[in-house]
Tab-separated table of C-alpha atoms in Angstrom:
chain	number	residue	atom	x	y	z
I	1	MET	CA	13.850	-51.276	-147.230
I	2	LYS	CA	15.912	-50.148	-150.230
I	3	THR	CA	18.906	-47.967	-149.412
I	4	ILE	CA	20.607	-45.053	-151.075
I	5	ASP	CA	23.462	-47.340	-152.155
I	6	GLU	CA	21.000	-49.252	-154.328
I	7	LEU	CA	19.727	-45.969	-155.762
I	8	LEU	CA	23.264	-44.799	-156.565
I	9	ALA	CA	24.008	-48.135	-158.243
I	10	GLU	CA	20.950	-47.626	-160.451
I	11	GLY	CA	22.187	-44.148	-161.408
I	12	VAL	CA	20.818	-40.748	-160.448
I	13	ALA	CA	22.487	-38.345	-162.895
I	14	GLY	CA	19.964	-35.766	-164.029
I	15	LYS	CA	17.219	-37.088	-161.740
I	16	ARG	CA	15.410	-34.855	-159.259
I	17	VAL	CA	15.850	-36.515	-155.870
I	18	PHE	CA	13.651	-35.323	-153.013
I	19	VAL	CA	15.506	-35.741	-149.716
I	20	ARG	CA	13.260	-35.532	-146.667
I	21	ALA	CA	15.806	-34.353	-144.104
I	22	ASP	CA	15.471	-33.172	-140.520
I	23	LEU	CA	16.839	-29.633	-140.421
I	24	ASN	CA	14.847	-28.808	-137.302
I	25	VAL	CA	17.736	-27.004	-135.648
I	26	PRO	CA	17.566	-24.743	-132.592
I	27	LEU	CA	17.681	-21.051	-133.462
I	28	ASP	CA	18.497	-17.915	-131.515
I	29	GLY	CA	16.836	-15.466	-133.872
I	30	THR	CA	18.470	-16.441	-137.177
I	31	THR	CA	21.574	-17.956	-135.547
I	32	ILE	CA	21.789	-21.745	-135.440
I	33	THR	CA	22.960	-22.826	-131.983
I	34	ASP	CA	23.458	-26.528	-132.845
I	35	ASP	CA	23.938	-27.696	-136.447
I	36	GLY	CA	24.133	-31.403	-135.607
I	37	ARG	CA	21.046	-32.341	-137.607
I	38	ILE	CA	22.332	-30.539	-140.699
I	39	ARG	CA	25.666	-32.319	-140.459
I	40	ALA	CA	23.827	-35.630	-140.053
I	41	VAL	CA	22.253	-35.431	-143.518
I	42	LEU	CA	25.458	-34.313	-145.265
I	43	PRO	CA	26.620	-37.807	-146.336
I	44	THR	CA	23.355	-38.432	-148.176
I	45	VAL	CA	23.187	-35.017	-149.851
I	46	LYS	CA	26.863	-35.137	-150.834
I	47	ALA	CA	26.656	-38.623	-152.312
I	48	LEU	CA	23.635	-37.713	-154.424
I	49	ALA	CA	25.093	-34.410	-155.621
I	50	GLU	CA	28.438	-35.999	-156.507
I	51	ALA	CA	26.565	-38.640	-158.521
I	52	GLY	CA	24.903	-35.903	-160.573
I	53	ALA	CA	21.460	-35.820	-158.986
I	54	ARG	CA	19.458	-32.630	-158.717
I	55	VAL	CA	18.882	-32.667	-154.968
I	56	VAL	CA	15.773	-31.119	-153.430
I	57	VAL	CA	16.104	-30.983	-149.642
I	58	ALA	CA	12.952	-30.532	-147.563
I	59	SER	CA	12.293	-30.357	-143.828
I	60	HIS	CA	10.150	-28.902	-141.090
I	61	LEU	CA	11.370	-26.479	-138.433
I	62	GLY	CA	9.486	-25.775	-135.221
I	63	ARG	CA	5.711	-25.694	-135.013
I	64	PRO	CA	4.298	-22.990	-137.285
I	65	LYS	CA	0.525	-23.180	-137.587
I	66	GLY	CA	0.195	-24.273	-141.223
I	67	ALA	CA	1.091	-20.865	-142.655
I	68	PRO	CA	4.311	-18.932	-143.381
I	69	ASP	CA	6.021	-17.524	-140.291
I	70	PRO	CA	9.432	-15.819	-140.677
I	71	ALA	CA	10.491	-17.023	-137.220
I	72	PHE	CA	10.498	-20.597	-138.539
I	73	SER	CA	12.097	-20.065	-141.942
I	74	LEU	CA	14.594	-22.670	-143.149
I	75	ALA	CA	16.749	-19.955	-144.727
I	76	PRO	CA	19.434	-20.151	-141.971
I	77	ALA	CA	19.560	-23.947	-142.296
I	78	ALA	CA	19.894	-23.696	-146.078
I	79	ALA	CA	22.780	-21.246	-145.699
I	80	ARG	CA	24.525	-23.528	-143.187
I	81	LEU	CA	24.050	-26.546	-145.452
I	82	GLY	CA	25.783	-24.618	-148.233
I	83	GLU	CA	28.693	-23.762	-145.926
I	84	LEU	CA	29.112	-27.391	-144.908
I	85	LEU	CA	28.874	-28.616	-148.494
I	86	GLY	CA	31.253	-25.934	-149.719
I	87	ALA	CA	28.832	-25.223	-152.555
I	88	GLU	CA	25.976	-22.886	-153.345
I	89	VAL	CA	22.582	-24.090	-152.149
I	90	ALA	CA	19.528	-22.521	-153.757
I	91	PHE	CA	16.618	-21.608	-151.506
I	92	ALA	CA	12.942	-21.589	-152.440
I	93	THR	CA	10.785	-19.202	-150.447
I	94	ASP	CA	7.748	-21.498	-150.582
I	95	THR	CA	7.052	-25.234	-150.491
I	96	VAL	CA	5.171	-26.070	-153.696
I	97	GLY	CA	4.501	-22.666	-155.236
I	98	GLU	CA	6.187	-20.592	-157.918
I	99	SER	CA	9.484	-20.226	-156.088
I	100	ALA	CA	9.837	-23.964	-155.402
I	101	THR	CA	8.900	-24.874	-158.960
I	102	ALA	CA	11.332	-22.366	-160.467
I	103	THR	CA	14.154	-23.191	-158.042
I	104	VAL	CA	13.953	-26.926	-158.740
I	105	ALA	CA	13.643	-26.331	-162.485
I	106	GLY	CA	16.803	-24.227	-162.332
I	107	LEU	CA	18.952	-26.931	-160.763
I	108	ALA	CA	21.825	-28.302	-162.805
I	109	ASP	CA	23.119	-31.846	-162.380
I	110	GLY	CA	24.833	-31.993	-158.983
I	111	GLY	CA	22.941	-28.935	-157.741
I	112	VAL	CA	21.252	-28.684	-154.353
I	113	ALA	CA	18.207	-26.683	-153.303
I	114	VAL	CA	16.274	-26.347	-150.051
I	115	ILE	CA	12.568	-25.572	-150.145
I	116	GLU	CA	10.871	-23.594	-147.368
I	117	ASN	CA	9.518	-25.110	-144.156
I	118	LEU	CA	7.060	-27.882	-145.025
I	119	ARG	CA	4.877	-26.973	-142.073
I	120	PHE	CA	4.097	-23.628	-143.700
I	121	ASN	CA	1.548	-25.723	-145.608
I	122	ALA	CA	-1.341	-27.070	-143.504
I	123	GLY	CA	-1.389	-30.250	-145.595
I	124	GLU	CA	1.929	-31.408	-144.130
I	125	THR	CA	0.610	-32.172	-140.643
I	126	SER	CA	-3.107	-32.518	-141.395
I	127	LYS	CA	-5.003	-35.384	-139.788
I	128	ASP	CA	-7.282	-35.386	-142.837
I	129	ASP	CA	-5.958	-38.052	-145.200
I	130	ALA	CA	-7.224	-36.271	-148.313
I	131	GLU	CA	-5.631	-32.928	-147.390
I	132	ARG	CA	-2.334	-34.626	-146.593
I	133	ALA	CA	-2.464	-36.641	-149.805
I	134	ALA	CA	-3.108	-33.515	-151.864
I	135	PHE	CA	0.004	-31.831	-150.469
I	136	ALA	CA	2.045	-35.006	-151.027
I	137	GLY	CA	0.925	-34.970	-154.644
I	138	GLN	CA	2.177	-31.403	-155.071
I	139	LEU	CA	5.524	-32.335	-153.530
I	140	ALA	CA	5.798	-35.377	-155.776
I	141	ALA	CA	5.622	-33.086	-158.815
I	142	LEU	CA	8.992	-31.636	-157.764
I	143	ALA	CA	10.869	-34.931	-157.944
I	144	ASP	CA	11.509	-38.260	-159.643
I	145	VAL	CA	12.810	-40.167	-156.612
I	146	TYR	CA	12.309	-39.969	-152.835
I	147	VAL	CA	15.010	-40.480	-150.219
I	148	GLY	CA	13.926	-40.559	-146.582
I	149	ASP	CA	16.675	-39.323	-144.278
I	150	GLY	CA	14.875	-37.295	-141.609
I	151	PHE	CA	14.982	-39.793	-138.764
I	152	GLY	CA	13.778	-37.208	-136.256
I	153	ALA	CA	10.419	-37.095	-138.084
I	154	VAL	CA	9.772	-40.763	-138.941
I	155	HIS	CA	7.383	-41.162	-136.002
I	156	ARG	CA	5.067	-38.564	-137.563
I	157	LYS	CA	2.291	-39.458	-140.016
I	158	HIS	CA	2.960	-36.361	-142.103
I	159	ALA	CA	2.645	-35.822	-145.840
I	160	SER	CA	6.355	-35.641	-146.636
I	161	VAL	CA	7.175	-38.546	-144.313
I	162	TYR	CA	4.323	-40.989	-144.822
I	163	ASP	CA	2.301	-40.130	-147.944
I	164	LEU	CA	4.976	-38.920	-150.358
I	165	PRO	CA	7.130	-42.092	-150.462
I	166	GLY	CA	4.177	-44.030	-151.899
I	167	ARG	CA	4.082	-41.684	-154.903
I	168	LEU	CA	7.728	-42.060	-155.935
I	169	PRO	CA	10.417	-44.749	-156.004
I	170	HIS	CA	11.702	-44.570	-152.428
I	171	TYR	CA	14.917	-45.321	-150.577
I	172	ALA	CA	16.397	-44.874	-147.106
I	173	GLY	CA	19.263	-42.412	-146.781
I	174	TYR	CA	22.467	-43.112	-144.881
I	175	LEU	CA	21.242	-41.538	-141.653
I	176	ILE	CA	18.044	-43.570	-141.416
I	177	ALA	CA	19.881	-46.779	-142.307
I	178	THR	CA	22.389	-46.077	-139.526
I	179	GLU	CA	19.737	-45.133	-136.949
I	180	VAL	CA	17.674	-48.264	-137.607
I	181	GLY	CA	20.758	-50.455	-137.392
I	182	VAL	CA	21.655	-48.937	-134.019
I	183	LEU	CA	18.141	-49.307	-132.613
I	184	ARG	CA	18.063	-52.962	-133.601
I	185	LYS	CA	21.128	-53.438	-131.403
I	186	LEU	CA	19.042	-52.057	-128.529
I	187	THR	CA	16.059	-54.326	-129.193
I	188	ASP	CA	16.922	-57.472	-131.154
I	189	ASP	CA	20.584	-58.179	-130.479
I	190	VAL	CA	21.339	-56.760	-127.026
I	191	LYS	CA	24.643	-57.456	-125.307
I	192	ARG	CA	24.347	-57.525	-121.500
I	193	PRO	CA	24.407	-55.997	-118.981
I	194	TYR	CA	22.036	-53.518	-120.657
I	195	ALA	CA	21.792	-50.210	-118.785
I	196	VAL	CA	19.431	-47.333	-119.572
I	197	ALA	CA	19.651	-43.791	-118.184
I	198	LEU	CA	16.451	-41.759	-118.540
I	199	GLY	CA	16.088	-38.086	-117.693
I	200	GLY	CA	14.208	-35.046	-118.873
I	201	SER	CA	11.380	-33.120	-117.323
I	202	LYS	CA	8.179	-35.172	-117.558
I	203	VAL	CA	7.814	-38.761	-116.459
I	204	SER	CA	4.688	-39.021	-118.644
I	205	ASP	CA	6.926	-38.718	-121.725
I	206	LYS	CA	8.847	-41.833	-120.706
I	207	LEU	CA	6.189	-44.133	-119.217
I	208	ALA	CA	5.711	-46.226	-122.352
I	209	VAL	CA	9.423	-46.774	-122.883
I	210	ILE	CA	9.932	-47.669	-119.199
I	211	ASP	CA	7.097	-50.174	-119.569
I	212	GLN	CA	8.919	-51.849	-122.488
I	213	LEU	CA	12.380	-51.641	-120.940
I	214	LEU	CA	11.260	-53.330	-117.715
I	215	GLY	CA	11.214	-56.536	-119.717
I	216	LYS	CA	14.488	-55.920	-121.550
I	217	ALA	CA	16.957	-53.783	-119.590
I	218	ASP	CA	18.985	-54.952	-116.600
I	219	ARG	CA	19.260	-51.468	-115.065
I	220	ILE	CA	17.176	-48.324	-115.469
I	221	LEU	CA	18.550	-45.133	-113.924
I	222	ILE	CA	16.161	-42.226	-113.408
I	223	GLY	CA	17.202	-38.558	-113.324
I	224	GLY	CA	16.040	-35.128	-114.395
I	225	GLY	CA	12.732	-33.572	-113.415
I	226	MET	CA	10.963	-36.898	-113.892
I	227	ALA	CA	12.863	-38.339	-110.906
I	228	PHE	CA	10.795	-36.321	-108.455
I	229	THR	CA	7.604	-38.171	-109.324
I	230	PHE	CA	9.429	-41.417	-108.500
I	231	LEU	CA	10.768	-39.958	-105.248
I	232	LYS	CA	7.284	-38.736	-104.303
I	233	ALA	CA	5.937	-42.230	-105.012
I	234	LYS	CA	8.359	-43.499	-102.367
I	235	GLY	CA	6.889	-41.032	-99.904
I	236	TYR	CA	9.672	-38.448	-100.014
I	237	GLU	CA	9.260	-34.672	-99.757
I	238	VAL	CA	10.081	-33.043	-103.126
I	239	GLY	CA	9.586	-29.365	-102.258
I	240	THR	CA	8.629	-27.252	-105.269
I	241	SER	CA	10.289	-29.637	-107.732
I	242	LEU	CA	8.581	-30.667	-110.946
I	243	LEU	CA	5.951	-33.236	-110.024
I	244	GLN	CA	3.278	-35.108	-111.992
I	245	GLU	CA	1.022	-36.329	-109.204
I	246	ASP	CA	-1.358	-38.034	-111.634
I	247	GLN	CA	1.493	-40.344	-112.684
I	248	ILE	CA	2.318	-41.552	-109.154
I	249	PRO	CA	0.131	-44.707	-109.451
I	250	ALA	CA	1.885	-45.737	-112.695
I	251	VAL	CA	5.306	-45.002	-111.246
I	252	THR	CA	4.491	-47.011	-108.106
I	253	GLU	CA	3.461	-49.955	-110.269
I	254	TYR	CA	6.733	-49.767	-112.218
I	255	LEU	CA	8.753	-49.767	-108.997
I	256	GLU	CA	6.914	-52.894	-107.872
I	257	ARG	CA	7.285	-54.615	-111.255
I	258	ALA	CA	11.003	-53.851	-111.403
I	259	GLU	CA	11.507	-55.526	-108.027
I	260	LYS	CA	9.559	-58.617	-109.106
I	261	LEU	CA	11.460	-58.870	-112.408
I	262	GLY	CA	14.870	-58.349	-110.836
I	263	VAL	CA	15.465	-55.159	-112.814
I	264	GLU	CA	17.481	-52.487	-111.001
I	265	LEU	CA	15.343	-49.322	-111.124
I	266	VAL	CA	17.770	-46.838	-109.586
I	267	LEU	CA	16.691	-43.457	-108.191
I	268	PRO	CA	18.801	-40.494	-107.016
I	269	VAL	CA	20.282	-40.765	-103.529
I	270	ASP	CA	20.955	-37.014	-103.426
I	271	VAL	CA	19.782	-33.993	-105.398
I	272	VAL	CA	20.927	-30.419	-105.967
I	273	VAL	CA	18.335	-27.906	-104.798
I	274	SER	CA	17.850	-24.151	-105.039
I	275	PRO	CA	15.210	-21.656	-103.876
I	276	GLY	CA	14.260	-20.905	-107.481
I	277	PHE	CA	14.897	-21.532	-111.163
I	278	PRO	CA	18.136	-20.005	-112.526
I	279	ASP	CA	18.514	-17.423	-115.275
I	280	LEU	CA	19.743	-19.593	-118.146
I	281	LYS	CA	20.955	-16.640	-120.203
I	282	ALA	CA	22.970	-14.876	-117.513
I	283	LYS	CA	24.358	-18.144	-116.098
I	284	ALA	CA	25.329	-16.217	-112.950
I	285	PRO	CA	26.175	-18.256	-109.816
I	286	THR	CA	23.092	-19.265	-107.815
I	287	GLU	CA	22.313	-20.359	-104.285
I	288	HIS	CA	22.317	-24.157	-104.357
I	289	THR	CA	23.255	-27.164	-102.270
I	290	ALA	CA	23.188	-30.965	-102.442
I	291	VAL	CA	20.849	-32.766	-100.023
I	292	ASP	CA	19.870	-36.385	-99.463
I	293	ALA	CA	17.005	-37.369	-101.739
I	294	ASP	CA	14.859	-38.354	-98.762
I	295	LYS	CA	15.549	-35.085	-96.915
I	296	MET	CA	14.590	-32.353	-99.357
I	297	PRO	CA	13.539	-29.158	-97.562
I	298	GLU	CA	10.098	-27.726	-98.245
I	299	GLY	CA	10.178	-24.754	-100.588
I	300	GLN	CA	13.315	-25.944	-102.422
I	301	LEU	CA	13.447	-26.812	-106.115
I	302	GLY	CA	15.380	-29.870	-107.305
I	303	LEU	CA	17.461	-29.015	-110.398
I	304	ASP	CA	20.022	-31.824	-110.772
I	305	ILE	CA	21.044	-35.191	-109.411
I	306	GLY	CA	23.624	-34.837	-106.661
I	307	PRO	CA	27.335	-35.770	-106.684
I	308	ARG	CA	26.828	-39.098	-104.903
I	309	THR	CA	24.140	-40.017	-107.428
I	310	GLY	CA	26.492	-39.057	-110.258
I	311	GLU	CA	29.084	-41.483	-108.895
I	312	LEU	CA	26.448	-44.184	-108.337
I	313	TYR	CA	25.097	-43.846	-111.888
I	314	ALA	CA	28.594	-43.792	-113.402
I	315	GLY	CA	29.310	-47.107	-111.738
I	316	LYS	CA	26.088	-48.617	-113.091
I	317	LEU	CA	26.915	-47.462	-116.634
I	318	THR	CA	30.643	-47.962	-117.124
I	319	ASP	CA	30.595	-51.748	-116.748
I	320	ALA	CA	27.527	-52.245	-118.987
I	321	ALA	CA	27.906	-53.892	-122.406
I	322	THR	CA	25.059	-51.812	-123.858
I	323	VAL	CA	24.038	-48.314	-122.720
I	324	PHE	CA	21.156	-46.123	-123.899
I	325	TRP	CA	20.813	-42.596	-122.543
I	326	ASN	CA	17.865	-40.299	-123.198
I	327	GLY	CA	17.271	-37.078	-121.283
I	328	PRO	CA	19.551	-34.838	-119.213
I	329	MET	CA	19.969	-35.391	-115.486
I	330	GLY	CA	19.359	-31.751	-114.616
I	331	VAL	CA	19.147	-28.208	-115.961
I	332	PHE	CA	22.444	-28.631	-117.822
I	333	GLU	CA	22.109	-25.246	-119.531
I	334	HIS	CA	23.278	-23.648	-116.269
I	335	PRO	CA	26.741	-24.570	-114.958
I	336	ASP	CA	25.480	-25.009	-111.378
I	337	TYR	CA	23.189	-27.835	-112.490
I	338	ALA	CA	25.200	-29.539	-115.253
I	339	GLU	CA	27.328	-31.902	-113.172
I	340	GLY	CA	24.851	-34.786	-113.171
I	341	THR	CA	24.532	-34.729	-116.943
I	342	LYS	CA	28.321	-34.471	-117.263
I	343	ALA	CA	28.740	-37.522	-115.018
I	344	VAL	CA	26.427	-39.628	-117.188
I	345	ALA	CA	28.039	-38.446	-120.434
I	346	GLN	CA	31.516	-39.198	-119.084
I	347	ALA	CA	30.370	-42.649	-117.939
I	348	LEU	CA	29.290	-43.469	-121.493
I	349	ILE	CA	32.693	-42.360	-122.759
I	350	ASP	CA	34.464	-44.459	-120.104
I	351	SER	CA	32.372	-47.529	-120.916
I	352	ASP	CA	33.823	-50.227	-123.154
I	353	GLY	CA	30.284	-51.135	-124.199
I	354	PHE	CA	28.095	-50.007	-127.084
I	355	THR	CA	26.811	-46.556	-126.115
I	356	VAL	CA	23.882	-44.663	-127.640
I	357	VAL	CA	22.851	-41.087	-126.872
I	358	GLY	CA	19.152	-40.939	-127.648
I	359	GLY	CA	18.844	-37.610	-129.419
I	360	GLY	CA	16.975	-34.471	-128.381
I	361	ASP	CA	18.217	-32.691	-125.264
I	362	SER	CA	20.793	-35.410	-124.558
I	363	ALA	CA	22.513	-34.801	-127.886
I	364	ALA	CA	22.341	-31.048	-127.298
I	365	ALA	CA	23.881	-31.515	-123.848
I	366	VAL	CA	26.789	-33.508	-125.265
I	367	ARG	CA	27.622	-30.663	-127.639
I	368	THR	CA	26.870	-27.820	-125.215
I	369	LEU	CA	29.058	-29.326	-122.507
I	370	GLY	CA	31.982	-29.778	-124.887
I	371	PHE	CA	32.199	-33.561	-125.159
I	372	ASP	CA	33.807	-35.181	-128.199
I	373	GLU	CA	30.922	-36.642	-130.197
I	374	THR	CA	33.137	-39.356	-131.654
I	375	ALA	CA	33.708	-40.749	-128.141
I	376	PHE	CA	30.151	-42.142	-128.116
I	377	GLY	CA	29.032	-45.194	-130.046
I	378	HIS	CA	26.162	-43.291	-131.645
I	379	ILE	CA	24.349	-40.001	-131.126
I	380	SER	CA	20.809	-40.205	-132.461
I	381	THR	CA	19.175	-37.299	-134.271
I	382	GLY	CA	15.682	-38.229	-133.116
I	383	GLY	CA	14.804	-38.458	-129.452
I	384	GLY	CA	11.069	-38.987	-129.938
I	385	ALA	CA	11.578	-41.405	-132.823
I	386	SER	CA	14.143	-43.407	-130.850
I	387	LEU	CA	11.832	-43.715	-127.863
I	388	GLU	CA	8.845	-44.786	-129.950
I	389	TYR	CA	10.976	-47.418	-131.702
I	390	LEU	CA	12.064	-48.767	-128.308
I	391	GLU	CA	8.413	-48.733	-127.212
I	392	GLY	CA	7.719	-51.190	-130.038
I	393	LYS	CA	5.563	-48.796	-132.042
I	394	THR	CA	5.332	-48.850	-135.838
I	395	LEU	CA	6.916	-45.632	-137.104
I	396	PRO	CA	4.978	-44.291	-140.134
I	397	GLY	CA	8.076	-42.959	-141.915
I	398	LEU	CA	9.896	-46.278	-141.664
I	399	ALA	CA	6.805	-48.265	-142.662
I	400	ALA	CA	6.457	-46.074	-145.773
I	401	LEU	CA	10.046	-46.818	-146.803
I	402	GLU	CA	9.585	-50.556	-146.335
I	403	ASP	CA	6.660	-50.880	-148.773
C-alpha cells in the first residue's frame, strides 16, 4: 500500500488530488455536535494543500436514499473544515455535475474544495457493479490522483471507496495508515494480557468479533444493552431490558467455548435499572437504582452496568498490556446512566498498556463525557471498520489501496 508520503515525494503541485474522507459527523440540524472525524483528516488535507495540490475532498453523510436531501448536506462539514484549516474551502452543491466541475476547475494550487454528499448519487452505494463503476468514472474525471483517508467507510464496497482507486494512481492518507498500524497491533503483534471491553445495544452486531476474539483475547468484558442477552442465557431475569432472544443459543455457545479455552468472559455483577427510558434531551434526574445482575425486578429496564461492575471491569483493564474498547456500557447520553462508561474510559487512561477506543459511540462517549483524547493510545474513527478488521474480513477500501 503506497502512502501519502510517497505521493508528496513524487510531487503534487498543480495536481487535482481526490481525498476520500469520512466527514460523516453527527448533526443537530446544521450544527455539528462532534467534529472528530473532520479533525482526523486534517493532517492529510493540510499536507497536500501546503505542497500545492488542488484538493478535492469527498465523503458521505448519513443515509440519504440516492438523491439530494438537505438534511444530509455536507455544507456544515465543509464550513467546519475551513475553520480548522484557517482557509477558505469551496463547496460544490452536487457530486459530479456542473457545480462540482466548475468548483474543481476554479481551484488554485493549494486550494481545497468539498463536493456534496456522495450518497446523493445512487451509483455510490449501488450493488450493481456497472452503475457503481459509471459513477466512479465520473468522479475520476475530477482528479488526477486518489488518496483514501476515510477509514470509517473502508468496509463498504462503494464507488468512491472501492471502484475509484482502480481508475487513478492511489495512496493511503495519514489516517488510514495510522488506523491500519494500530489494528495490526491488535491482531498480529499483541502484547498480553489482552483485554477487550464490548458494549453497545445489540449483541448480534458483535457476535462475529466475539467469535474471533475468543481465540485471541485473554479477557472479554460485556456491557451495554447486549449484556442482557448474555444474562438471559445464564437464566437470569432481565425485566424489560433490551433482549435478542434469537441470539441466546449463540451466546450460550460462546460462554461454553470461553470456559473451555480459558478465556475470561466477564458479565455484569450488578446493573442500574429504571422503570422507563430517560429523556436524553432534558437530562432531568430519573428514578433509578443498582441491583444485583441475578436479581433484576420484573418490569425494570437495565440502562447501565452497576458500580460494582464498574470496579470489576476497571480492575480487569488497568493491568492489561493491550486494551480494545468498542461500545458504551450504558446510556451514557444521560448522566444517571453514564457511570459505567466513565469507569471503562478511566480504566483505559489509568492503564500503562496500549489502549484503543474502537470508534463510533465509544469515541463519541469519550468526547461527550469530557475525557482528554490524548490520554488514550488511539481513538479510531471507524467502529464498523475496526470490528470487521478484527473479525478477519477483507475490507474493500483497503484492498483497493493495496492493488
